[in-house]
Short mmCIF file of C-alpha atoms in Angstrom, two decimals:
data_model
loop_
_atom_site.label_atom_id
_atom_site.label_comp_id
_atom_site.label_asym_id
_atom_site.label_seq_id
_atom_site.Cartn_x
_atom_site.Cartn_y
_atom_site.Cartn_z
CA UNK A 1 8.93 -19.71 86.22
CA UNK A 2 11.44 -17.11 84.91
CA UNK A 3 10.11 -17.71 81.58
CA UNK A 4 6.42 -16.62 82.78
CA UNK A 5 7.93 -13.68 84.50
CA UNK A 6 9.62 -12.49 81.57
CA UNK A 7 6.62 -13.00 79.11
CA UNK A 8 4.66 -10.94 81.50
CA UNK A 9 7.00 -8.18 81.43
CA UNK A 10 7.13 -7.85 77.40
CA UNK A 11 3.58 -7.96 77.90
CA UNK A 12 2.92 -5.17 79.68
CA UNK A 13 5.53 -3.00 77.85
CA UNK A 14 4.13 -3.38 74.65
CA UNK A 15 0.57 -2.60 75.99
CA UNK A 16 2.19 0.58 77.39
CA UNK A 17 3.49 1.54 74.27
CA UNK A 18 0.44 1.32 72.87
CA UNK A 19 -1.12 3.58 75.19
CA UNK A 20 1.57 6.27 74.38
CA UNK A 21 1.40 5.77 71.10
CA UNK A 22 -2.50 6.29 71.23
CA UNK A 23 -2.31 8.99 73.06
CA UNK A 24 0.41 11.11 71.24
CA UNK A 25 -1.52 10.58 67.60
CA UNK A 26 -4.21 12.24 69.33
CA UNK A 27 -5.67 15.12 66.71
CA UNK A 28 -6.85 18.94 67.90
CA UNK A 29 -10.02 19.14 66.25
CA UNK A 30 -11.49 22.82 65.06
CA UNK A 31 -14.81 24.05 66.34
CA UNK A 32 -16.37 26.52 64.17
CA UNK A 33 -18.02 29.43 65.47
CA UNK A 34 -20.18 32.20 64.21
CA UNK A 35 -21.38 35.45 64.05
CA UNK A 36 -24.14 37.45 62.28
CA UNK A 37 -24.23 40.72 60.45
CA UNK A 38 -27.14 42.84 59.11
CA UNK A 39 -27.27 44.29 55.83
CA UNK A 40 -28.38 44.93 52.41
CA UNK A 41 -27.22 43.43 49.36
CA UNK A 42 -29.10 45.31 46.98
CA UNK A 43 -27.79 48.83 47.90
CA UNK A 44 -23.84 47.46 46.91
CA UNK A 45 -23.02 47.33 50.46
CA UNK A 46 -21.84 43.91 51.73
CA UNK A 47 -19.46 42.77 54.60
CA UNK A 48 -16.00 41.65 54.29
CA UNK A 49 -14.30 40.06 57.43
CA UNK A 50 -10.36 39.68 57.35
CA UNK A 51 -7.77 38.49 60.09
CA UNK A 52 -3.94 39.36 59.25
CA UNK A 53 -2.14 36.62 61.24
CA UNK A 54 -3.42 33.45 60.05
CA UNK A 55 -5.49 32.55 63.23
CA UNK A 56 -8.48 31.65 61.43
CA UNK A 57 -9.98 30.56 58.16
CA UNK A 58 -13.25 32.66 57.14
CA UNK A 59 -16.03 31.99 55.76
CA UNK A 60 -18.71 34.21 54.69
CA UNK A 61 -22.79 33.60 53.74
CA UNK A 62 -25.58 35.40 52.95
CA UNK A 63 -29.00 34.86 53.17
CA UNK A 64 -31.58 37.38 51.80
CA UNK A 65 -34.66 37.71 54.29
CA UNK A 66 -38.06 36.74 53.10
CA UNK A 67 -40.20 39.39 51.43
CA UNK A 68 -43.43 40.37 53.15
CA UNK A 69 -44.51 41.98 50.04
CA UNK A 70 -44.27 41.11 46.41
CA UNK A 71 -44.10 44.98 45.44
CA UNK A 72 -40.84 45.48 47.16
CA UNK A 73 -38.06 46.31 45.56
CA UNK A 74 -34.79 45.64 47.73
CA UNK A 75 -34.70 43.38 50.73
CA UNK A 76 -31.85 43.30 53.67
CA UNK A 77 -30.98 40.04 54.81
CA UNK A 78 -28.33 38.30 56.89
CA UNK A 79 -24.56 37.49 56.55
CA UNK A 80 -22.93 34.48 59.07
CA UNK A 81 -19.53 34.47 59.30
CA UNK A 82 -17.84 31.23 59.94
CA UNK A 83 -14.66 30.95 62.00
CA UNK A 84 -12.36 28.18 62.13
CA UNK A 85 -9.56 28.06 64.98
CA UNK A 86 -6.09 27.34 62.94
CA UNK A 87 -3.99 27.89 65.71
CA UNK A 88 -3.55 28.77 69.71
CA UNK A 89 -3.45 32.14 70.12
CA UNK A 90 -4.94 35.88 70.04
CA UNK A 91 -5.79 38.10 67.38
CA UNK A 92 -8.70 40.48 65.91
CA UNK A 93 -11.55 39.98 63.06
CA UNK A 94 -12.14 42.94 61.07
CA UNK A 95 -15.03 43.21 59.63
CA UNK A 96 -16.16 46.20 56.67
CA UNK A 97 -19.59 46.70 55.59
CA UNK A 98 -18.91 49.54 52.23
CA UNK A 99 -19.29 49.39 48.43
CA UNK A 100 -16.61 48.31 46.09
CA UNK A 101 -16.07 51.50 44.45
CA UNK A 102 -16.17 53.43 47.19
CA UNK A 103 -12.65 54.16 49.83
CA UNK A 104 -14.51 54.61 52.95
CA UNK A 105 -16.48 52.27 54.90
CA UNK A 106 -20.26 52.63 56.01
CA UNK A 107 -19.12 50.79 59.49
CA UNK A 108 -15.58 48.71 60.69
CA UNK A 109 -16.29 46.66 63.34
CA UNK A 110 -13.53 44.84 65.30
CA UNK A 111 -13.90 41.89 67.45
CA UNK A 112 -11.43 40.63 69.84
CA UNK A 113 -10.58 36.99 69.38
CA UNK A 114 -9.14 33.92 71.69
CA UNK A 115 -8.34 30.55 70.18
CA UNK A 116 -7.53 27.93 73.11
CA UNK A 117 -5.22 24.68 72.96
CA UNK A 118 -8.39 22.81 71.57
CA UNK A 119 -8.84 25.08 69.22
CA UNK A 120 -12.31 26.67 70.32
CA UNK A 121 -12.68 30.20 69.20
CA UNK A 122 -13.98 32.70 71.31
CA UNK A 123 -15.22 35.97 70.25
CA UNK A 124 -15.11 39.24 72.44
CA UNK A 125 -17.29 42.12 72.10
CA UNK A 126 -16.76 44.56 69.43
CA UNK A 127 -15.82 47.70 68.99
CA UNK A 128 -17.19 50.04 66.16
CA UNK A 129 -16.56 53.20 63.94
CA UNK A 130 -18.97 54.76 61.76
CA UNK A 131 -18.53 56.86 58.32
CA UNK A 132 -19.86 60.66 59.29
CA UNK A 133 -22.71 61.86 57.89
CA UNK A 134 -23.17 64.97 56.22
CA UNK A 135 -25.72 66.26 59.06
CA UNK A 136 -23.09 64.97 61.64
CA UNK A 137 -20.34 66.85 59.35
CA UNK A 138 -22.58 70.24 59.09
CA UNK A 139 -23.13 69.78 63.02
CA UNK A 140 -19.36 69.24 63.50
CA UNK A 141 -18.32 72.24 61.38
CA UNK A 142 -20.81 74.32 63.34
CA UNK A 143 -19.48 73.76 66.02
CA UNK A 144 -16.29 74.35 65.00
CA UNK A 145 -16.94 77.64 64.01
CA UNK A 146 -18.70 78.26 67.56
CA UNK A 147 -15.71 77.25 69.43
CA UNK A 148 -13.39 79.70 67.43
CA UNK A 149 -15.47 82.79 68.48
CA UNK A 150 -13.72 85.60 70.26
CA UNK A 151 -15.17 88.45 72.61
CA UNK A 152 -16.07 91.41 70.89
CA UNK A 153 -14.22 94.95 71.12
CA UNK A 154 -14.68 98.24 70.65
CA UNK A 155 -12.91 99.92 68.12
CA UNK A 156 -13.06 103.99 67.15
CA UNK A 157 -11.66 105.19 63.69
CA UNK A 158 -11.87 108.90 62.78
CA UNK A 159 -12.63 109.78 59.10
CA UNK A 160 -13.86 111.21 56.46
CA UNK A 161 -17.25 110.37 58.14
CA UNK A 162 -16.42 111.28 60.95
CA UNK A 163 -15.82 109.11 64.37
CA UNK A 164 -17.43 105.87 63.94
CA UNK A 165 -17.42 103.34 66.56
CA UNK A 166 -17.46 99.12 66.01
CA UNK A 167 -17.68 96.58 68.19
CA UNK A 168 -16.30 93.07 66.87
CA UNK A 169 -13.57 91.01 66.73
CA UNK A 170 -11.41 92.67 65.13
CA UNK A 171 -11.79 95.57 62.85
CA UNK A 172 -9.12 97.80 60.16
CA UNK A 173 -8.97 100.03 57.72
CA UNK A 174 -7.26 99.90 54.35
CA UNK A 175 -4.13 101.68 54.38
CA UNK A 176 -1.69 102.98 51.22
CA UNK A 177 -4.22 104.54 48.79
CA UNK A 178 -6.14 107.70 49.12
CA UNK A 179 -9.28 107.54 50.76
CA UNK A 180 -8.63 104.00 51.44
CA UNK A 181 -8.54 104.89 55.54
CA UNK A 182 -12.41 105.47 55.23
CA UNK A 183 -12.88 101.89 53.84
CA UNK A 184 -13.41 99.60 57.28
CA UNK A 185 -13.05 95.92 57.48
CA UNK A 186 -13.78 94.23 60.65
CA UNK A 187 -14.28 90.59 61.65
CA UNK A 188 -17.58 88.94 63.84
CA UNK A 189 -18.72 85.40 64.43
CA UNK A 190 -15.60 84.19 62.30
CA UNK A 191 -17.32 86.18 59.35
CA UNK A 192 -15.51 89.26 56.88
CA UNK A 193 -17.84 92.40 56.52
CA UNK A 194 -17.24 95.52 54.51
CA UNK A 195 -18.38 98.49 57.01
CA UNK A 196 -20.97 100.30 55.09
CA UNK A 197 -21.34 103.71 57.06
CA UNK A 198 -24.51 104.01 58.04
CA UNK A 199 -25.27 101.94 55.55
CA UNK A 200 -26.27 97.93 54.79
CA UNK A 201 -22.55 96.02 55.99
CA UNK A 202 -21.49 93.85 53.22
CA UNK A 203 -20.59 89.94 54.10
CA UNK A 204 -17.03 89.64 52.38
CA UNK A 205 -16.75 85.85 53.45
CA UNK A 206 -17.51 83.39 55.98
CA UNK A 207 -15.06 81.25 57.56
CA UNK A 208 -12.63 83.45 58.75
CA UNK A 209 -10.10 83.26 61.30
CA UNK A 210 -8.58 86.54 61.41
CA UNK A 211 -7.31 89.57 59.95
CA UNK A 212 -4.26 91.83 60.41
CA UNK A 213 -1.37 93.64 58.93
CA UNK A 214 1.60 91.80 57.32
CA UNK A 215 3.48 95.31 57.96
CA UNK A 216 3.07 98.92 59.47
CA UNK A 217 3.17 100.08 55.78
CA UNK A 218 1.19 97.21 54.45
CA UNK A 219 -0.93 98.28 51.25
CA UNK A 220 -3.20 95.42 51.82
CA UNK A 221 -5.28 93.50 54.88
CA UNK A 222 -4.34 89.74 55.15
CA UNK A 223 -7.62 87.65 55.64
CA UNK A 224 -6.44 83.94 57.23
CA UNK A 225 -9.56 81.77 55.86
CA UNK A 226 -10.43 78.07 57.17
CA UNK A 227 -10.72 75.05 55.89
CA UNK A 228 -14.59 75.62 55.61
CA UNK A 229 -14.41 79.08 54.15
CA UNK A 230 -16.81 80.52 51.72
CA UNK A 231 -16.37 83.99 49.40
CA UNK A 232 -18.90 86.11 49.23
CA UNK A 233 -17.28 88.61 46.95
CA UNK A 234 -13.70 89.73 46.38
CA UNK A 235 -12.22 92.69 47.08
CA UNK A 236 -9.10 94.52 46.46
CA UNK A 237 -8.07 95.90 49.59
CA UNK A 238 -7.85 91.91 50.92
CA UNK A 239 -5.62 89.53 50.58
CA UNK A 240 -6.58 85.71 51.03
CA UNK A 241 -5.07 83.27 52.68
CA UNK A 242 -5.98 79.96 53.61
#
């Protein structure tokens, strides 16, 4: 009898340490997931997705859509991007679509990823930055210029002409050589004019942010240009800076 009893408990340990055994050489297995992009091989654009902390591996494919019409000369097509959980954790895809030769990118997008204990990836909803265009950089620098525009004044100068009245900005007259008071400078909608005295004003430059005096006694007017400044012609009662 205690023979049977003690067979029966050998048994059952050995059946148990199976189970464990089973059950701790149990493998995580990955489970790919994927994601599509748009674009166009045949401009020299193409997408290149990258992940710094070793979450995933990457895989990228392309497939060129079908032409509708022989004549055509560059079709877009497809890229899938394959993602393969490494490891549990968080972390973000970045994906560029840009040229080789070229610094900046056409579009970065940036997707938010989650890789569970099983190793299923989950991708979030992405966030994305475009390059500017030149239309959207012309628009920008517009309104840049707009924004920088100051209320106009009235300013009175008595010369050789007699007393002439301005309204702009800002508005002075060249001071150290003779006859140089009758020579009026004055600023308006960030641009430089020469005041022509009854005459056609002359555009200086465009771009300007102010003018003004360096000293009481200064010879010359300092003109502070911007970033987007263009000369229209020099002159030597001025002096530039940027």
């Amino acid at each position: 009898m205690k023979k049977i009893i003690i067979y029966s408990f050998i048994l059952l340990s050995l059946t148990g340490c199976n189970k464990i055994t089973k059950e701790n050489n149990t493998k995580k297995e990955s489970q790919n997931t994927t994601i599509t992009l748009e674009g166009n091989e045949t401009t020299g654009y193409t997408w290149n997705c990258t992940e710094k902390n070793h979450y995933l591996k990457i895989k990228s494919t392309y497939q060129e859509d079908k032409k509708t019409d022989e004549n055509m000369t560059g079709v877009g097509g497809k890229y899938t991007i394959t993602l393969t959980g490494l490891k549990e954790g968080k972390t973000k895809l970045t994906c560029q679509y840009k040229r080789d030769w070229e610094e900046e990118a056409e579009e970065i997008r940036t997707y938010p990823i989650k890789i569970d204990n099983t190793l299923k990836v989950t991708v979030g909803k992405y966030s994305s930055t475009k390059k500017e265009s030149k239309t959207d950089a012309e628009n920008n620098t517009q309104k840049e210029n707009t924004t920088t525009k100051k209320e106009l004044k009235t300013f009175t100068f008595d010369n050789a002409y007699g007393t002439e009245t301005i309204e702009a900005e800002e508005a002075l007259t060249a001071t150290g050589t003779a006859g140089a008071s009758n020579t009026i400078f004055y600023l308006k909608d960030n641009k430089l004019y020469l005041y022509g005295h009854g005459e056609e004003d002359e555009l200086l430059a465009d771009g300007v942010e102010k003018i003004y005096y360096k000293t009481a006694q200064a010879e010359q007017i300092t003109v502070v240009l911007n970033k987007n400044s263009t000369m229209s012609k020099e002159n030597s009662y001025l002096e530039y800076e940027k």
